[in-house]
Amino acid sequence: MKLKNTESDTPYLNNYDVIIIGGGIIGCSTAYYHSKIGKRVLLLEKNKIASKQSGKAWGFVRKQMRSPCEIQLSQSSIELWKALSEDVYDISWRNTGGIQLIESEEDLEKYHQWMKAVSEYSISTRIIEKEEIKSILPMLKSSAKYAIYTKDDGQVNPYDSVIALKNLALRFGTVFQENIDIDEISSKSNNIHVSTKKGTFIGEQVVCCAGSGSYYLLKKLGINIPQLCARVTSFQTYPLPKISNATFLGGGIGFRQDNDGCITIGCQNETDIDLTWRYILHGKKYFTEKKIPKHDLSINFKHLFRNEEKTEFMPEINNIHIHLAKKRFSEIFPDVEPLTVKRSWSEYIDFLPDSLPIIDRHPIFKNIVIATGFSGSGLALGPAVGKLVSDILNNKPLNLDITKFKYRK
């Protein structure tokens, strides 16, 4: 595996300490924390800042039922969300707690196993019974006798929070370039050269945090990771009476309610797979390890022979999933007026075979840091990951254990 060494015909622009590729929550957080310590930072985004999954997530910020490997990261991130919200109104952090219904013996057993796995951490998650469930969700009509409740969890408005972090980074001197395609990435004189139609940018280090676009971006460097993507559809309603302060999972749906009464909601498990050759190359690793819940998948074959590297997919909204989420909501909240869709969207979530991200320097190309594969949790973990990546770039001792997030093929 070898980095390309090529000359560019385009003029070299300013040199930077770091070039960040990807304008979602990870990219903007890294830009903020790194420029804050006086580094020259350039962020390149193929579309608009916060236009992809980070800006379209549900907005949950949770420790609850998260992988034990990510607990330290999620705890750190919640503390950083709190700290940011004290300084920046637009961050929109709210400590609302999170609730998840226990709807089967299997759910209960998963909870007990999880609590054992995270017992070394100070976590407020606990089982609550029907009376307390009713006090949190007075309009809920469910046969569930128990629920999991985590009082320390919360929520943010995804788009507003990413833009707020962008504005913080701008304040400290980060340069942003949007709507910019990367033609080539090459190594020369211990720097990384990023060639685009707007010129060639030179950085001492590069961070790849481009979400679902990371796979082909890294291929430009000769780096191959088994990253796949799934398409998820969500929607927002018009304002409704107060249903829940806490984020909610149960009855096959997940939702959170903003202060204005609008609900962001989607199906809890249903996912669309737009089959491409990437799945042919790497899919076996997932299915053999049973990392993809096959019964919840809808597979679309029409992109199979499309050049995914050269043509960006515009994710299609799955109206069946919108209908299903509305139906499930009405079953457990029958006294609430039928949901009316204000806006809907679909976006790609990137993931790796073990469902854990990579947050690491490349083992061979030491001036490349990778932060990708967050399985839809990038928004929640964003501030902690951004600070962590900044520390990695600075070769500082890390205060979190990232052993499980090391680079892997």
CSV table of C-alpha atoms in Angstrom, one decimal:
chain,number,residue,atom,x,y,z
A,1,MET,CA,0.0,0.0,0.0
A,2,LYS,CA,1.5,3.3,-1.1
A,3,LEU,CA,0.5,6.9,-1.2
A,4,LYS,CA,0.4,8.5,-4.6
A,5,ASN,CA,3.3,10.9,-5.3
A,6,THR,CA,2.2,13.2,-8.1
A,7,GLU,CA,2.8,16.7,-9.2
A,8,SER,CA,-0.2,19.0,-9.5
A,9,ASP,CA,-0.7,21.6,-12.3
A,10,THR,CA,-2.8,23.8,-10.0
A,11,PRO,CA,-1.1,26.5,-7.9
A,12,TYR,CA,-0.4,25.7,-4.3
A,13,LEU,CA,-2.4,27.7,-1.8
A,14,ASN,CA,-1.6,28.5,1.9
A,15,ASN,CA,-0.1,25.8,4.1
A,16,TYR,CA,-2.1,24.6,7.1
A,17,ASP,CA,-1.2,22.7,10.2
A,18,VAL,CA,-4.1,20.4,9.5
A,19,ILE,CA,-6.7,19.9,6.7
A,20,ILE,CA,-10.0,18.4,7.9
A,21,ILE,CA,-12.1,16.7,5.3
A,22,GLY,CA,-15.8,16.5,6.3
A,23,GLY,CA,-18.0,19.3,7.6
A,24,GLY,CA,-20.2,17.3,10.0
A,25,ILE,CA,-20.1,17.3,13.8
A,26,ILE,CA,-16.7,15.6,14.0
A,27,GLY,CA,-15.1,17.9,11.5
A,28,CYS,CA,-16.5,21.1,13.1
A,29,SER,CA,-15.6,19.9,16.6
A,30,THR,CA,-12.1,19.1,15.6
A,31,ALA,CA,-11.7,22.4,13.8
A,32,TYR,CA,-13.0,24.3,17.0
A,33,TYR,CA,-10.7,22.5,19.5
A,34,HIS,CA,-7.6,22.6,17.2
A,35,SER,CA,-7.9,26.2,16.1
A,36,LYS,CA,-8.6,27.2,19.7
A,37,ILE,CA,-5.0,26.2,20.6
A,38,GLY,CA,-3.6,28.4,17.8
A,39,LYS,CA,-3.3,25.9,14.9
A,40,ARG,CA,-3.9,26.8,11.3
A,41,VAL,CA,-6.9,24.8,10.3
A,42,LEU,CA,-8.6,24.3,6.9
A,43,LEU,CA,-11.9,22.4,6.7
A,44,LEU,CA,-13.1,21.1,3.3
A,45,GLU,CA,-16.7,20.0,2.8
A,46,LYS,CA,-18.1,18.4,-0.4
A,47,ASN,CA,-21.5,19.9,0.1
A,48,LYS,CA,-22.7,22.4,2.8
A,49,ILE,CA,-21.7,22.3,6.5
A,50,ALA,CA,-24.2,20.0,8.4
A,51,SER,CA,-25.9,19.0,5.2
A,52,LYS,CA,-25.4,15.3,5.8
A,53,GLN,CA,-26.2,12.9,8.6
A,54,SER,CA,-24.8,15.1,11.5
A,55,GLY,CA,-27.3,17.8,10.7
A,56,LYS,CA,-30.2,15.3,10.1
A,57,ALA,CA,-29.8,13.0,13.1
A,58,TRP,CA,-32.5,12.5,15.7
A,59,GLY,CA,-30.5,14.5,18.2
A,60,PHE,CA,-30.2,12.0,21.0
A,61,VAL,CA,-27.2,12.4,23.3
A,62,ARG,CA,-27.0,9.3,25.4
A,63,LYS,CA,-25.0,6.8,27.4
A,64,GLN,CA,-28.0,4.5,27.7
A,65,MET,CA,-27.4,1.1,26.2
A,66,ARG,CA,-24.4,2.3,24.4
A,67,SER,CA,-21.5,-0.1,23.7
A,68,PRO,CA,-19.3,-0.4,26.8
A,69,CYS,CA,-16.4,0.6,24.7
A,70,GLU,CA,-18.0,4.0,24.1
A,71,ILE,CA,-19.1,4.8,27.6
A,72,GLN,CA,-16.1,7.0,28.5
A,73,LEU,CA,-16.4,8.8,25.2
A,74,SER,CA,-20.2,9.4,25.7
A,75,GLN,CA,-19.6,10.6,29.3
A,76,SER,CA,-16.9,13.0,28.1
A,77,SER,CA,-19.1,14.2,25.3
A,78,ILE,CA,-22.1,15.0,27.6
A,79,GLU,CA,-19.8,17.0,29.8
A,80,LEU,CA,-18.5,18.9,26.8
A,81,TRP,CA,-22.1,19.5,25.4
A,82,LYS,CA,-22.9,21.0,28.8
A,83,ALA,CA,-19.8,23.2,28.9
A,84,LEU,CA,-20.4,24.4,25.3
A,85,SER,CA,-24.1,25.2,26.1
A,86,GLU,CA,-23.0,27.5,28.9
A,87,ASP,CA,-21.0,29.6,26.4
A,88,VAL,CA,-23.0,29.2,23.2
A,89,TYR,CA,-26.8,29.5,23.1
A,90,ASP,CA,-27.1,27.9,19.7
A,91,ILE,CA,-25.6,24.6,20.9
A,92,SER,CA,-29.1,23.9,22.3
A,93,TRP,CA,-28.1,21.1,24.7
A,94,ARG,CA,-31.0,20.0,27.0
A,95,ASN,CA,-30.6,17.6,29.9
A,96,THR,CA,-34.0,15.9,29.4
A,97,GLY,CA,-33.1,12.3,30.3
A,98,GLY,CA,-33.7,9.3,28.1
A,99,ILE,CA,-36.3,6.5,28.3
A,100,GLN,CA,-36.5,3.1,26.5
A,101,LEU,CA,-39.3,0.6,27.0
A,102,ILE,CA,-38.6,-2.9,28.0
A,103,GLU,CA,-41.0,-4.9,25.9
A,104,SER,CA,-39.8,-8.5,26.3
A,105,GLU,CA,-37.8,-10.8,28.5
A,106,GLU,CA,-35.0,-10.5,25.9
A,107,ASP,CA,-34.9,-6.7,26.3
A,108,LEU,CA,-34.7,-7.2,30.1
A,109,GLU,CA,-31.8,-9.7,29.8
A,110,LYS,CA,-30.0,-7.3,27.4
A,111,TYR,CA,-30.3,-4.5,30.0
A,112,HIS,CA,-28.9,-6.7,32.8
A,113,GLN,CA,-26.0,-7.8,30.7
A,114,TRP,CA,-25.3,-4.2,29.7
A,115,MET,CA,-25.4,-3.1,33.3
A,116,LYS,CA,-22.8,-5.8,34.3
A,117,ALA,CA,-20.6,-4.7,31.3
A,118,VAL,CA,-20.6,-1.0,32.4
A,119,SER,CA,-20.6,-1.5,36.2
A,120,GLU,CA,-17.2,0.1,36.5
A,121,TYR,CA,-18.6,3.4,35.3
A,122,SER,CA,-20.8,5.9,37.2
A,123,ILE,CA,-24.1,5.6,35.2
A,124,SER,CA,-27.5,6.8,36.3
A,125,THR,CA,-29.4,4.3,34.2
A,126,ARG,CA,-32.0,2.3,36.1
A,127,ILE,CA,-35.2,0.2,35.7
A,128,ILE,CA,-38.4,2.1,36.3
A,129,GLU,CA,-41.9,0.6,36.6
A,130,LYS,CA,-45.3,1.5,35.3
A,131,GLU,CA,-46.1,4.2,37.8
A,132,GLU,CA,-42.9,6.1,37.1
A,133,ILE,CA,-43.2,5.5,33.4
A,134,LYS,CA,-46.6,7.1,33.5
A,135,SER,CA,-45.2,10.2,35.3
A,136,ILE,CA,-42.7,10.7,32.5
A,137,LEU,CA,-45.0,9.7,29.7
A,138,PRO,CA,-48.6,10.4,30.8
A,139,MET,CA,-50.1,9.9,27.4
A,140,LEU,CA,-48.4,6.5,26.7
A,141,LYS,CA,-50.6,3.4,26.4
A,142,SER,CA,-48.3,0.4,26.4
A,143,SER,CA,-48.3,-3.1,27.9
A,144,ALA,CA,-44.6,-2.6,28.9
A,145,LYS,CA,-44.2,-3.1,32.7
A,146,TYR,CA,-40.7,-1.7,32.8
A,147,ALA,CA,-38.5,0.9,31.1
A,148,ILE,CA,-34.9,1.9,31.2
A,149,TYR,CA,-34.4,5.5,32.3
A,150,THR,CA,-31.1,7.6,32.3
A,151,LYS,CA,-31.5,11.0,33.9
A,152,ASP,CA,-28.1,12.3,32.7
A,153,ASP,CA,-28.9,11.8,29.0
A,154,GLY,CA,-30.2,14.6,26.8
A,155,GLN,CA,-30.7,16.0,23.4
A,156,VAL,CA,-29.5,18.8,21.0
A,157,ASN,CA,-30.9,20.3,17.8
A,158,PRO,CA,-28.5,18.6,15.2
A,159,TYR,CA,-28.3,21.2,12.5
A,160,ASP,CA,-28.1,24.2,14.9
A,161,SER,CA,-25.4,22.6,17.0
A,162,VAL,CA,-23.1,21.7,14.1
A,163,ILE,CA,-23.5,25.3,12.7
A,164,ALA,CA,-22.8,26.7,16.2
A,165,LEU,CA,-19.5,24.7,16.4
A,166,LYS,CA,-18.6,25.9,12.9
A,167,ASN,CA,-19.1,29.5,14.1
A,168,LEU,CA,-16.9,28.8,17.1
A,169,ALA,CA,-14.2,27.4,14.9
A,170,LEU,CA,-14.5,30.5,12.6
A,171,ARG,CA,-14.0,32.7,15.6
A,172,PHE,CA,-10.6,31.0,16.2
A,173,GLY,CA,-9.5,31.3,12.6
A,174,THR,CA,-10.5,28.1,10.9
A,175,VAL,CA,-10.9,28.5,7.1
A,176,PHE,CA,-14.0,26.7,5.6
A,177,GLN,CA,-14.3,25.7,2.0
A,178,GLU,CA,-17.8,24.3,1.1
A,179,ASN,CA,-19.0,22.7,-2.2
A,180,ILE,CA,-15.6,21.5,-3.0
A,181,ASP,CA,-14.7,18.1,-4.6
A,182,ILE,CA,-11.4,16.4,-3.9
A,183,ASP,CA,-9.7,15.1,-7.0
A,184,GLU,CA,-6.6,13.7,-5.5
A,185,ILE,CA,-4.7,13.3,-2.3
A,186,SER,CA,-0.9,12.9,-2.5
A,187,SER,CA,2.2,12.9,-0.3
A,188,LYS,CA,5.1,15.2,-0.9
A,189,SER,CA,7.9,16.5,1.3
A,190,ASN,CA,6.3,15.1,4.5
A,191,ASN,CA,3.1,17.0,3.7
A,192,ILE,CA,-0.3,16.0,2.3
A,193,HIS,CA,-1.4,17.8,-0.8
A,194,VAL,CA,-5.2,17.9,-1.4
A,195,SER,CA,-6.0,18.7,-5.1
A,196,THR,CA,-9.3,20.3,-6.0
A,197,LYS,CA,-10.7,22.4,-8.8
A,198,LYS,CA,-10.2,25.4,-6.5
A,199,GLY,CA,-6.5,24.7,-6.2
A,200,THR,CA,-4.2,22.5,-4.1
A,201,PHE,CA,-4.2,22.8,-0.4
A,202,ILE,CA,-1.1,21.7,1.7
A,203,GLY,CA,-1.3,20.4,5.2
A,204,GLU,CA,1.1,18.9,7.6
A,205,GLN,CA,-1.6,16.6,8.7
A,206,VAL,CA,-5.0,15.5,7.4
A,207,VAL,CA,-8.1,14.3,9.2
A,208,CYS,CA,-10.6,12.1,7.4
A,209,CYS,CA,-14.0,12.5,9.0
A,210,ALA,CA,-16.2,12.5,6.0
A,211,GLY,CA,-18.8,10.0,7.3
A,212,SER,CA,-20.3,7.8,4.5
A,213,GLY,CA,-17.8,9.5,2.1
A,214,SER,CA,-14.8,8.3,4.0
A,215,TYR,CA,-14.5,5.0,2.1
A,216,TYR,CA,-13.7,6.5,-1.3
A,217,LEU,CA,-11.8,9.4,0.2
A,218,LEU,CA,-9.4,7.0,1.9
A,219,LYS,CA,-9.1,4.9,-1.3
A,220,LYS,CA,-7.5,8.0,-2.9
A,221,LEU,CA,-4.7,7.4,-0.4
A,222,GLY,CA,-4.5,3.6,-1.0
A,223,ILE,CA,-6.3,2.9,2.3
A,224,ASN,CA,-9.1,0.4,2.3
A,225,ILE,CA,-11.5,0.0,5.2
A,226,PRO,CA,-14.6,-2.3,5.3
A,227,GLN,CA,-17.0,0.6,5.7
A,228,LEU,CA,-20.6,0.3,4.5
A,229,CYS,CA,-23.6,2.6,4.6
A,230,ALA,CA,-27.3,2.2,5.4
A,231,ARG,CA,-30.1,4.6,4.5
A,232,VAL,CA,-32.4,5.8,7.3
A,233,THR,CA,-35.6,7.9,6.8
A,234,SER,CA,-36.9,10.3,9.5
A,235,PHE,CA,-39.4,13.2,9.7
A,236,GLN,CA,-40.4,16.1,11.7
A,237,THR,CA,-44.0,16.9,12.7
A,238,TYR,CA,-45.9,20.2,13.2
A,239,PRO,CA,-46.1,21.3,16.9
A,240,LEU,CA,-48.0,18.9,19.3
A,241,PRO,CA,-48.9,19.1,23.0
A,242,LYS,CA,-46.1,18.1,25.3
A,243,ILE,CA,-45.7,14.3,25.1
A,244,SER,CA,-42.2,13.7,26.5
A,245,ASN,CA,-39.3,15.8,27.8
A,246,ALA,CA,-37.1,12.7,27.6
A,247,THR,CA,-35.9,11.1,24.4
A,248,PHE,CA,-37.9,8.0,23.7
A,249,LEU,CA,-37.4,4.5,22.3
A,250,GLY,CA,-40.1,1.9,22.2
A,251,GLY,CA,-42.9,0.4,20.2
A,252,GLY,CA,-40.6,0.3,17.2
A,253,ILE,CA,-40.0,4.0,17.0
A,254,GLY,CA,-37.7,6.7,18.4
A,255,PHE,CA,-38.4,10.3,18.9
A,256,ARG,CA,-37.6,13.5,20.7
A,257,GLN,CA,-39.7,16.6,21.2
A,258,ASP,CA,-38.3,20.2,20.8
A,259,ASN,CA,-39.3,23.1,23.0
A,260,ASP,CA,-41.7,24.3,20.2
A,261,GLY,CA,-43.6,21.0,20.3
A,262,CYS,CA,-42.3,19.5,17.0
A,263,ILE,CA,-41.3,15.9,17.1
A,264,THR,CA,-38.4,14.3,15.3
A,265,ILE,CA,-39.3,10.7,14.7
A,266,GLY,CA,-38.4,7.6,12.8
A,267,CYS,CA,-38.6,3.8,12.9
A,268,GLN,CA,-36.4,2.3,15.6
A,269,ASN,CA,-34.8,-0.5,13.5
A,270,GLU,CA,-35.9,-0.4,9.9
A,271,THR,CA,-33.1,0.3,7.5
A,272,ASP,CA,-32.6,0.5,3.7
A,273,ILE,CA,-29.6,-0.9,1.9
A,274,ASP,CA,-28.7,0.6,-1.4
A,275,LEU,CA,-26.7,-2.3,-2.7
A,276,THR,CA,-23.4,-1.5,-4.4
A,277,TRP,CA,-20.2,-3.3,-5.2
A,278,ARG,CA,-18.9,-2.2,-1.8
A,279,TYR,CA,-21.4,-4.6,-0.3
A,280,ILE,CA,-20.2,-7.3,-2.5
A,281,LEU,CA,-16.6,-6.7,-1.4
A,282,HIS,CA,-17.2,-6.3,2.4
A,283,GLY,CA,-20.8,-7.5,3.2
A,284,LYS,CA,-19.8,-11.0,4.1
A,285,LYS,CA,-17.9,-9.7,7.2
A,286,TYR,CA,-21.1,-8.2,8.5
A,287,PHE,CA,-23.5,-11.0,7.8
A,288,THR,CA,-21.3,-13.8,9.1
A,289,GLU,CA,-20.8,-11.9,12.3
A,290,LYS,CA,-24.5,-11.2,12.5
A,291,LYS,CA,-23.9,-7.4,12.8
A,292,ILE,CA,-26.8,-6.5,10.5
A,293,PRO,CA,-30.3,-7.3,11.6
A,294,LYS,CA,-31.5,-9.0,8.4
A,295,HIS,CA,-35.2,-9.0,9.2
A,296,ASP,CA,-35.3,-5.2,9.4
A,297,LEU,CA,-33.5,-4.6,6.1
A,298,SER,CA,-35.0,-3.4,2.8
A,299,ILE,CA,-32.6,-4.0,-0.1
A,300,ASN,CA,-32.5,-1.8,-3.2
A,301,PHE,CA,-30.7,-3.3,-6.2
A,302,LYS,CA,-30.9,-0.4,-8.6
A,303,HIS,CA,-27.6,1.2,-7.7
A,304,LEU,CA,-25.6,-2.1,-8.0
A,305,PHE,CA,-23.8,-1.1,-11.3
A,306,ARG,CA,-23.6,2.6,-10.6
A,307,ASN,CA,-20.2,4.2,-10.1
A,308,GLU,CA,-20.5,5.1,-6.4
A,309,GLU,CA,-17.0,6.7,-6.4
A,310,LYS,CA,-17.8,9.2,-9.1
A,311,THR,CA,-21.5,9.8,-8.6
A,312,GLU,CA,-22.9,10.7,-5.2
A,313,PHE,CA,-26.2,9.1,-4.3
A,314,MET,CA,-29.0,11.3,-3.3
A,315,PRO,CA,-30.7,9.3,-0.6
A,316,GLU,CA,-34.4,8.6,-1.3
A,317,ILE,CA,-37.0,9.0,1.3
A,318,ASN,CA,-38.8,5.8,2.2
A,319,ASN,CA,-42.5,6.7,2.6
A,320,ILE,CA,-43.3,3.2,3.8
A,321,HIS,CA,-41.2,3.8,6.8
A,322,ILE,CA,-42.8,7.2,7.5
A,323,HIS,CA,-46.2,5.5,7.3
A,324,LEU,CA,-45.0,2.7,9.6
A,325,ALA,CA,-43.6,5.2,12.2
A,326,LYS,CA,-46.9,7.2,12.2
A,327,LYS,CA,-48.9,4.0,12.7
A,328,ARG,CA,-46.7,2.8,15.6
A,329,PHE,CA,-46.9,6.2,17.3
A,330,SER,CA,-50.7,6.2,17.1
A,331,GLU,CA,-50.8,2.7,18.6
A,332,ILE,CA,-48.9,3.7,21.8
A,333,PHE,CA,-50.1,7.3,21.9
A,334,PRO,CA,-53.7,6.9,20.8
A,335,ASP,CA,-54.9,10.1,22.5
A,336,VAL,CA,-52.5,12.3,20.5
A,337,GLU,CA,-53.8,13.8,17.3
A,338,PRO,CA,-52.5,12.0,14.1
A,339,LEU,CA,-49.0,13.0,13.2
A,340,THR,CA,-48.7,15.5,10.3
A,341,VAL,CA,-45.4,15.6,8.5
A,342,LYS,CA,-43.8,19.0,8.3
A,343,ARG,CA,-40.7,17.8,6.6
A,344,SER,CA,-39.0,14.5,5.9
A,345,TRP,CA,-35.5,13.4,4.9
A,346,SER,CA,-33.3,10.4,4.4
A,347,GLU,CA,-29.5,10.1,4.9
A,348,TYR,CA,-26.7,7.5,4.9
A,349,ILE,CA,-25.2,6.2,8.2
A,350,ASP,CA,-21.7,4.7,7.9
A,351,PHE,CA,-20.6,1.7,10.0
A,352,LEU,CA,-17.9,-0.9,10.4
A,353,PRO,CA,-18.2,-4.7,11.0
A,354,ASP,CA,-17.8,-4.4,14.8
A,355,SER,CA,-20.1,-1.4,15.0
A,356,LEU,CA,-17.3,0.7,16.6
A,357,PRO,CA,-15.6,3.7,14.9
A,358,ILE,CA,-12.0,4.2,14.0
A,359,ILE,CA,-10.4,7.1,15.8
A,360,ASP,CA,-6.7,6.8,15.2
A,361,ARG,CA,-3.6,7.7,13.2
A,362,HIS,CA,-3.0,5.5,10.3
A,363,PRO,CA,-0.3,3.0,11.4
A,364,ILE,CA,1.8,3.6,8.3
A,365,PHE,CA,0.9,7.1,7.1
A,366,LYS,CA,1.5,8.9,10.4
A,367,ASN,CA,0.2,12.3,9.2
A,368,ILE,CA,-3.3,10.9,8.5
A,369,VAL,CA,-5.9,10.7,11.3
A,370,ILE,CA,-9.1,8.8,10.6
A,371,ALA,CA,-12.4,9.4,12.5
A,372,THR,CA,-15.2,7.5,10.9
A,373,GLY,CA,-17.7,4.6,11.3
A,374,PHE,CA,-19.9,6.0,14.1
A,375,SER,CA,-23.0,4.0,13.2
A,376,GLY,CA,-25.3,7.0,13.5
A,377,SER,CA,-23.8,8.1,16.9
A,378,GLY,CA,-21.4,10.8,15.6
A,379,LEU,CA,-23.6,13.7,16.7
A,380,ALA,CA,-23.9,12.5,20.3
A,381,LEU,CA,-20.1,11.8,20.6
A,382,GLY,CA,-19.0,14.7,18.4
A,383,PRO,CA,-17.5,17.1,20.9
A,384,ALA,CA,-15.5,14.4,22.7
A,385,VAL,CA,-14.3,13.0,19.4
A,386,GLY,CA,-13.3,16.4,18.1
A,387,LYS,CA,-11.2,17.1,21.3
A,388,LEU,CA,-9.7,13.6,21.1
A,389,VAL,CA,-8.7,14.0,17.4
A,390,SER,CA,-7.1,17.4,18.3
A,391,ASP,CA,-5.1,15.7,21.0
A,392,ILE,CA,-4.0,13.0,18.6
A,393,LEU,CA,-2.9,15.6,16.1
A,394,ASN,CA,-0.9,17.3,18.8
A,395,ASN,CA,0.6,14.0,20.0
A,396,LYS,CA,-0.8,14.7,23.5
A,397,PRO,CA,-1.4,12.0,26.1
A,398,LEU,CA,-5.0,10.9,25.8
A,399,ASN,CA,-7.3,10.9,28.8
A,400,LEU,CA,-9.6,8.3,27.2
A,401,ASP,CA,-9.0,4.7,26.4
A,402,ILE,CA,-9.3,4.4,22.5
A,403,THR,CA,-7.9,0.8,22.3
A,404,LYS,CA,-11.1,-0.4,20.6
A,405,PHE,CA,-11.1,2.4,18.1
A,406,LYS,CA,-7.7,1.6,16.6
A,407,TYR,CA,-7.3,1.5,12.9
A,408,ARG,CA,-8.4,-1.9,11.4
A,409,LYS,CA,-8.9,-3.3,7.9
